[in-house]
GROMACS .gro file of C-alpha atoms in nm:
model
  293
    1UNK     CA    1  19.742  11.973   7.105
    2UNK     CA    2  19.420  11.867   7.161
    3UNK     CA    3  19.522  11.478   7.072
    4UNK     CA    4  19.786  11.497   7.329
    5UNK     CA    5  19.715  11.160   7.581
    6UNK     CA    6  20.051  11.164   7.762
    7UNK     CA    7  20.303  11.443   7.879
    8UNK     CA    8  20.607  11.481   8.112
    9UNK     CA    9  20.649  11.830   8.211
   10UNK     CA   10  20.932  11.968   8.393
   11UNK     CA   11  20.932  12.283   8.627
   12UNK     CA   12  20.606  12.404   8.490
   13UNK     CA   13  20.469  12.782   8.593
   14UNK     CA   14  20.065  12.803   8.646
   15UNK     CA   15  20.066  12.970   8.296
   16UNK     CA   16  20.219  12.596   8.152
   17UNK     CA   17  19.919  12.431   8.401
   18UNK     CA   18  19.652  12.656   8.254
   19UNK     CA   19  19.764  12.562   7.853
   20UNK     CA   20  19.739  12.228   7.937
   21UNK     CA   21  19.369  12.253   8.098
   22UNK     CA   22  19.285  12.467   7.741
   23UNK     CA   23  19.413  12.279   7.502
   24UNK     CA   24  19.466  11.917   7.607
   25UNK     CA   25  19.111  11.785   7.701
   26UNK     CA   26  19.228  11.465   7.592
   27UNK     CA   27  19.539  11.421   7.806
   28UNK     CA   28  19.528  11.073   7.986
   29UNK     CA   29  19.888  11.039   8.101
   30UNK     CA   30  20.051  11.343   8.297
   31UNK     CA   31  20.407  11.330   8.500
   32UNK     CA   32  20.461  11.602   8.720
   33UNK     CA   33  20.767  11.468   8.909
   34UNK     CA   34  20.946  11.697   9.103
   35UNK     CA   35  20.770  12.004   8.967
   36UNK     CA   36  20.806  12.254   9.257
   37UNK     CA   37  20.619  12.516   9.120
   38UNK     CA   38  20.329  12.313   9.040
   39UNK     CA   39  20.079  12.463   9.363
   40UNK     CA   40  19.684  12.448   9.403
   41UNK     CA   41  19.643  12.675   9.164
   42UNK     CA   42  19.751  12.425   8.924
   43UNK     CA   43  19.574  12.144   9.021
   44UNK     CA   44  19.270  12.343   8.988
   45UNK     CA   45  19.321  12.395   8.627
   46UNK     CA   46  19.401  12.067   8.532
   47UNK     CA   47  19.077  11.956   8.690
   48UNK     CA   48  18.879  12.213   8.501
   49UNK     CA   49  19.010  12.111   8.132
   50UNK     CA   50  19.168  11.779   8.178
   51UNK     CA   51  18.905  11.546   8.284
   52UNK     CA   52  18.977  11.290   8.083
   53UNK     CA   53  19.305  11.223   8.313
   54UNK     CA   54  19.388  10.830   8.433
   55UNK     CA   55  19.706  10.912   8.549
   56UNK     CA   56  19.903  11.161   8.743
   57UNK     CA   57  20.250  11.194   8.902
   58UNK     CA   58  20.301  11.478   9.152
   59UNK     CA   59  20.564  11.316   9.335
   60UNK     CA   60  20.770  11.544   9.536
   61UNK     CA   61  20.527  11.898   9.391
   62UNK     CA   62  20.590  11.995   9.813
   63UNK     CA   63  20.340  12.351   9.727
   64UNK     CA   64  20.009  12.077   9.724
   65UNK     CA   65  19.819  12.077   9.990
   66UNK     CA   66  19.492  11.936  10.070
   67UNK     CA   67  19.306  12.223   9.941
   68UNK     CA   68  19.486  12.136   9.585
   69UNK     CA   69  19.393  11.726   9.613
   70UNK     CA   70  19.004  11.861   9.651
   71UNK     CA   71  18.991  12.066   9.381
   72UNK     CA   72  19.162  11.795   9.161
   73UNK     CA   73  18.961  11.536   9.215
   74UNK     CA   74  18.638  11.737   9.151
   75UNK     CA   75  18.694  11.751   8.804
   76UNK     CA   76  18.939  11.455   8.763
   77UNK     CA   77  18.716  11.173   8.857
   78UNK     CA   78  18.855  10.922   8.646
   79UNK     CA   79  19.200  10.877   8.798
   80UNK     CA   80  19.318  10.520   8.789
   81UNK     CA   81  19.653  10.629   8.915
   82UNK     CA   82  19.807  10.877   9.152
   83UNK     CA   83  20.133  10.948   9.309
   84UNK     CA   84  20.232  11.174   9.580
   85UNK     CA   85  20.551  10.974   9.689
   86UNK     CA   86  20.764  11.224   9.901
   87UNK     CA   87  20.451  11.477   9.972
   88UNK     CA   88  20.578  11.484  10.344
   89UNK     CA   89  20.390  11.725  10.550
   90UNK     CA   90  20.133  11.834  10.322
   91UNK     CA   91  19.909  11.561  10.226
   92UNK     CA   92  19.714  11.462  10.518
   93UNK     CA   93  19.401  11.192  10.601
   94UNK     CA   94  19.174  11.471  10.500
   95UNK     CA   95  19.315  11.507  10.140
   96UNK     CA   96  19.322  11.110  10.105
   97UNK     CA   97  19.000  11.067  10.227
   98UNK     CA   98  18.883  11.328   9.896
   99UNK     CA   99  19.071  11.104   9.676
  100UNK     CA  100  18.885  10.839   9.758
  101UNK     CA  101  18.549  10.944   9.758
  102UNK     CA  102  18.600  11.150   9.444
  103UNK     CA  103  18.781  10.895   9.263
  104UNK     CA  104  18.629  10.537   9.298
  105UNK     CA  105  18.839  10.374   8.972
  106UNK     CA  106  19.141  10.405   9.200
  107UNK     CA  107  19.339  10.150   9.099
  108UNK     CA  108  19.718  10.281   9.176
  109UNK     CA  109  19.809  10.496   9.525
  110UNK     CA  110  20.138  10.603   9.644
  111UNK     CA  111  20.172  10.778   9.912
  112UNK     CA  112  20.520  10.675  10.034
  113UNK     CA  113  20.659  10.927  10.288
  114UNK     CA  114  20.348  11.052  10.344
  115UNK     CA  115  20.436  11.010  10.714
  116UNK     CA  116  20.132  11.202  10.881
  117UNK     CA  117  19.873  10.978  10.760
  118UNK     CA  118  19.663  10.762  10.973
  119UNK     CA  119  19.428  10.459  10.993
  120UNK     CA  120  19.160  10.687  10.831
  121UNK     CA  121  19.350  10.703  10.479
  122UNK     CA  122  19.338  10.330  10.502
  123UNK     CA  123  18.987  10.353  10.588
  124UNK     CA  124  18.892  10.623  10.362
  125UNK     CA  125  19.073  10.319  10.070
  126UNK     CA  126  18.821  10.039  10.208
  127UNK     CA  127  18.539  10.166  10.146
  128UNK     CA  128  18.559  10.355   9.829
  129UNK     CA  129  18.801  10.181   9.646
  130UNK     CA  130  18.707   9.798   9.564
  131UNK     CA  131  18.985   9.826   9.313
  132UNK     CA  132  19.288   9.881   9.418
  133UNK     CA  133  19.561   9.698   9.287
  134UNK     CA  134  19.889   9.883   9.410
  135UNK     CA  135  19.965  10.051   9.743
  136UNK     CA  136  20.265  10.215   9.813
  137UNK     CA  137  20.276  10.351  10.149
  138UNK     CA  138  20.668  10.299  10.296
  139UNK     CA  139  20.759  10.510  10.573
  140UNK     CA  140  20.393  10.568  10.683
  141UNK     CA  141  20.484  10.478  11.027
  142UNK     CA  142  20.117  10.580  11.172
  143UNK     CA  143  19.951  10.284  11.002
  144UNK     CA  144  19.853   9.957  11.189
  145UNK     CA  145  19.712   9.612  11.226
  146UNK     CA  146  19.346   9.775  11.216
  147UNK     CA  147  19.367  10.022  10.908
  148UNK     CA  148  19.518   9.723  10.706
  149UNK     CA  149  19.281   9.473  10.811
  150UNK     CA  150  18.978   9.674  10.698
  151UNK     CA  151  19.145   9.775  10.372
  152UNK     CA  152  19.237   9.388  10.293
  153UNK     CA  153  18.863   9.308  10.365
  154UNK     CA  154  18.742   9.528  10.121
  155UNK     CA  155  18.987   9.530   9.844
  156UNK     CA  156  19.027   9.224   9.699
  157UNK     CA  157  19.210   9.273   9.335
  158UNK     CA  158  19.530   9.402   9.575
  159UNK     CA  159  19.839   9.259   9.362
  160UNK     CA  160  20.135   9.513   9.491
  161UNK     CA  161  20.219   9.650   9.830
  162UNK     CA  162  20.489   9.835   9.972
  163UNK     CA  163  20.514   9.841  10.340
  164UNK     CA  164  20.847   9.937  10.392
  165UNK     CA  165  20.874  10.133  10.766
  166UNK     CA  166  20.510  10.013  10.869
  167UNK     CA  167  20.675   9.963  11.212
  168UNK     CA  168  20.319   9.893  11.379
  169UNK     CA  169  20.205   9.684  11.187
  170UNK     CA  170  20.201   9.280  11.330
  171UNK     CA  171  20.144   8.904  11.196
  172UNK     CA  172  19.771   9.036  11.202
  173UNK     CA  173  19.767   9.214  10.920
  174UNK     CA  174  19.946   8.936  10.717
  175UNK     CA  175  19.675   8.721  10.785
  176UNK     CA  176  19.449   8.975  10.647
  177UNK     CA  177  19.608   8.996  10.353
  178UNK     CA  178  19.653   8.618  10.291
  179UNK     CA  179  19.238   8.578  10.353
  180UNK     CA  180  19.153   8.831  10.160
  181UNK     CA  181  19.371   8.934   9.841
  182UNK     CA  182  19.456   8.598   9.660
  183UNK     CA  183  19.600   8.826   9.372
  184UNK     CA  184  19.923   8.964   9.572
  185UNK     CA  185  20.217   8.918   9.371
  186UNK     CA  186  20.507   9.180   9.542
  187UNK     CA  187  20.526   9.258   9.928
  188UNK     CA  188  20.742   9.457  10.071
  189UNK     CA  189  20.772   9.461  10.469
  190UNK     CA  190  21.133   9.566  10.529
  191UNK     CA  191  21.165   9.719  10.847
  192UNK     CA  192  20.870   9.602  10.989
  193UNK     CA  193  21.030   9.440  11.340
  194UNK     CA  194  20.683   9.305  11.467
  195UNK     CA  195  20.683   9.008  11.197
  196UNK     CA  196  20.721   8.703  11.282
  197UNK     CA  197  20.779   8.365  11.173
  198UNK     CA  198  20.370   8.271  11.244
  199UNK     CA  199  20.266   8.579  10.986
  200UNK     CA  200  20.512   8.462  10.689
  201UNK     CA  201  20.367   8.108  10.778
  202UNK     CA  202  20.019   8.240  10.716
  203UNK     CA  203  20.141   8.423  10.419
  204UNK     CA  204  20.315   8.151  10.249
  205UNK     CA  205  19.987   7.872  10.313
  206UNK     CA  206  19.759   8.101  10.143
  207UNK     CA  207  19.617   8.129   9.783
  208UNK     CA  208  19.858   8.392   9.713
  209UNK     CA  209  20.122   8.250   9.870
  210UNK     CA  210  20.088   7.889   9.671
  211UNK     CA  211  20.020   8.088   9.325
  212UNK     CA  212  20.075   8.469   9.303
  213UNK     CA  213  20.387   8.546   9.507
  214UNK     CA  214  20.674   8.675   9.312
  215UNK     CA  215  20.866   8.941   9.533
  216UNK     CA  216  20.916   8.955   9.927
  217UNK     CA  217  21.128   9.181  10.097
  218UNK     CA  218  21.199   9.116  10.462
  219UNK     CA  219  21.524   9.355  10.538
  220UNK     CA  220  21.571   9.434  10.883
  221UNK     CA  221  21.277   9.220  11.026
  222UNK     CA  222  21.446   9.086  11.353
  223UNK     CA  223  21.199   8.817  11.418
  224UNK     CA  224  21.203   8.627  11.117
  225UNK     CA  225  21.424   8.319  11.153
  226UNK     CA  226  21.470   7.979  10.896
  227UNK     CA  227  21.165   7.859  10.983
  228UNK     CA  228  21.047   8.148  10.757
  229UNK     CA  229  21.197   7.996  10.494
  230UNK     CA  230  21.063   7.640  10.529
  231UNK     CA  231  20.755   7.787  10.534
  232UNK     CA  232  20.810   7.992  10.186
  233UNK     CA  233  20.878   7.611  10.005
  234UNK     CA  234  20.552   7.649   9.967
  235UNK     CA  235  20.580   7.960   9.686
  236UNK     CA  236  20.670   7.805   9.412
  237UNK     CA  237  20.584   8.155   9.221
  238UNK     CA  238  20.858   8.296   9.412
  239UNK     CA  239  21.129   8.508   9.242
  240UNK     CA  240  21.318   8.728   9.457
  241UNK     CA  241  21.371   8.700   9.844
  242UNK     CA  242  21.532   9.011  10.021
  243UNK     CA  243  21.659   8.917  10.372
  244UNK     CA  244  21.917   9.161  10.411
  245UNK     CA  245  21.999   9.191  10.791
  246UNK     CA  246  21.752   8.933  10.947
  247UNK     CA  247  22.011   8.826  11.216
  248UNK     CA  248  21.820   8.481  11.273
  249UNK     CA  249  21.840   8.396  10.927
  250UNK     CA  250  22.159   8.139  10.864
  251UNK     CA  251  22.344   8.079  10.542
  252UNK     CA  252  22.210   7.701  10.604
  253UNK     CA  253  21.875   7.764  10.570
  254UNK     CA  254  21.852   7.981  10.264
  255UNK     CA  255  22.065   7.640  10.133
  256UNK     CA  256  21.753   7.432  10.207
  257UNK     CA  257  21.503   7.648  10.062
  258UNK     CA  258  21.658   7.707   9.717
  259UNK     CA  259  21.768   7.358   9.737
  260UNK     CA  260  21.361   7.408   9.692
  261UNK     CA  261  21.367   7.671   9.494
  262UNK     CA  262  21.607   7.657   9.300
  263UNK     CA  263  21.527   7.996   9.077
  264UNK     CA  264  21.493   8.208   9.367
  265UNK     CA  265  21.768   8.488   9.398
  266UNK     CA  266  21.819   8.592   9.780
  267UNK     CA  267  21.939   8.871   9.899
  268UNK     CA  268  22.146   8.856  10.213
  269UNK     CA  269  22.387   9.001  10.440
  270UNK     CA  270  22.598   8.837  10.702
  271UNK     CA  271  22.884   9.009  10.884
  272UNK     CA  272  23.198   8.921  10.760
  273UNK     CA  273  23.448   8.697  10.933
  274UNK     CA  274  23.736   8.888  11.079
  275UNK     CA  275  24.058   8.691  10.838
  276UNK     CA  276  24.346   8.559  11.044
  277UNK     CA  277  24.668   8.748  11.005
  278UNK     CA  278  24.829   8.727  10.709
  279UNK     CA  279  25.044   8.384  10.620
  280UNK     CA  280  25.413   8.485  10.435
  281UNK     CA  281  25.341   8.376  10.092
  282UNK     CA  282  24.964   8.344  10.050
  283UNK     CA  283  24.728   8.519   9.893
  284UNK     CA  284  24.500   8.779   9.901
  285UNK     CA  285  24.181   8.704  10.142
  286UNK     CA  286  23.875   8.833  10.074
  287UNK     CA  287  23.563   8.830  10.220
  288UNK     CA  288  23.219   8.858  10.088
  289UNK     CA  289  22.923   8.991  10.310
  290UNK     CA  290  22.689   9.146  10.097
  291UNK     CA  291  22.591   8.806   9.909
  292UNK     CA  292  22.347   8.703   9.610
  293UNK     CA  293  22.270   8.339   9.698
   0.00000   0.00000   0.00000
């Protein structure tokens, strides 16, 4: 086993945990999805035999706790990649801010539903992780204008961000991002009801914007109206649009942009018309609401 570089393990006991830190000093590549019995015990012997590891899934392992992160990344100091996607109550500021400090190749982060973190993770990202590529940190609902402005300012190879349920988060932290990561190619920002027109503006006139841009999803931001889409002519790297449920958003405008953009697909919503009663003799009328443009 000892050439092993990449595993998926499913519902592993500590005696699985503790073969793998034996015999697979090699291993690079290890997915722990959903693994509930994986605890800190286990973490602590995959950081004593496995130090070779990039990458590592514990999405949705709910026994971690910070304790577990610290004693993970004392051995594992080469992470490029970590997950912890759906780690809801148990990974806190204090077990990012160990990540960070112990792992300095970071280059991959998700800590979506992690919903007790605070500015400090994003802090804790700044200024021990120049390199940084992807964030995923939906439903973090602590983070604001501040945490994301600092880690923008610092990490500068940022190509994929998922923002999803950042509700305190403003046009500020788009302008951030569009001084200081040229490379961003996907942003997500769905649910995020403080951005506005003026922020997609800045996004859209920056180097990112012109060049990079591939993905941008906008569901459920109120504020964003057409002008938001005259102002996204300007991406001509621009594949995929989600604007399901932006209420100022009209069928005429998306017309204009891809009329721009003519490769874009949109995703939108509008609320169905209510049909007139039937007519004796005609046919079935349908209506479409949930529309690819």
């Amino acid at each position: 086993m000892a050439a092993q570089k990449s595993l998926t393990v499913c519902l592993p006991r500590f005696s699985t945990c503790y073969s793998l830190s034996r015999f697979c000093s090699k291993l690079k590549h290890l997915d722990l999805t959903s693994c509930v019995s994986v605890t800190n015990s286990s973490l602590k012997g995959i950081s004593e035999g496995c130090r070779n590891l990039e990458y590592l899934n514990l999405s949705w392992c709910d026994q971690i706790t910070k304790e577990g992160i610290e004693a993970l990344v004392r051995g594992c100091r080469g992470l490029k990649a970590l997950l912890l996607r759906g780690c809801t109550q148990r990974i806190t500021d204090d077990g990012v801010v160990q990540i960070c400090r112990g792992c300095h190749r970071l280059q991959a982060l998700c800590l979506s539903g992690c919903s007790n973190l605070t500015d400090a993770s994003l802090t804790a990202l700044g200024l021990n992780c120049p390199r940084l590529q992807v964030l995923e940190a939906a439903r973090c609902s602590h983070l604001t204008d501040a945490g994301f402005t600092l880690l923008a300012r610092n990490c500068h190879e940022l190509e994929k961000m998922d923002l999803e349920e950042c509700v305190l988060i403003t046009d500020s932290t788009l302008v951030q991002l569009s001084i200081h990561c040229p490379k961003l190619q996907a942003l997500s920002l769905s649910h995020c009801e403080l951005i506005t027109d003026e922020g997609i503006l800045h996004l859209s006139s920056s180097t990112c914007g012109h060049e990079r841009l591939r993905v941008l999803e906008l569901d459920n931001c109120l504020l964003v109206t057409d002008a938001s889409l005259e102002h996204l002519e300007n991406c001509r790297s621009l594949e995929r649009l989600e604007l399901y449920d932006c209420q100022q958003v009209t069928r005429a405008g998306i017309k204009r942009m891809r009329a721009q953009l003519p490769h874009v697909k949109v995703h939108a919503y509008f609320a169905p018309v209510t049909p007139p009663p039937a007519v004796a003799g005609s046919g079935h009328r349908l209506c479409r609401c949930c529309v690819i443009l």
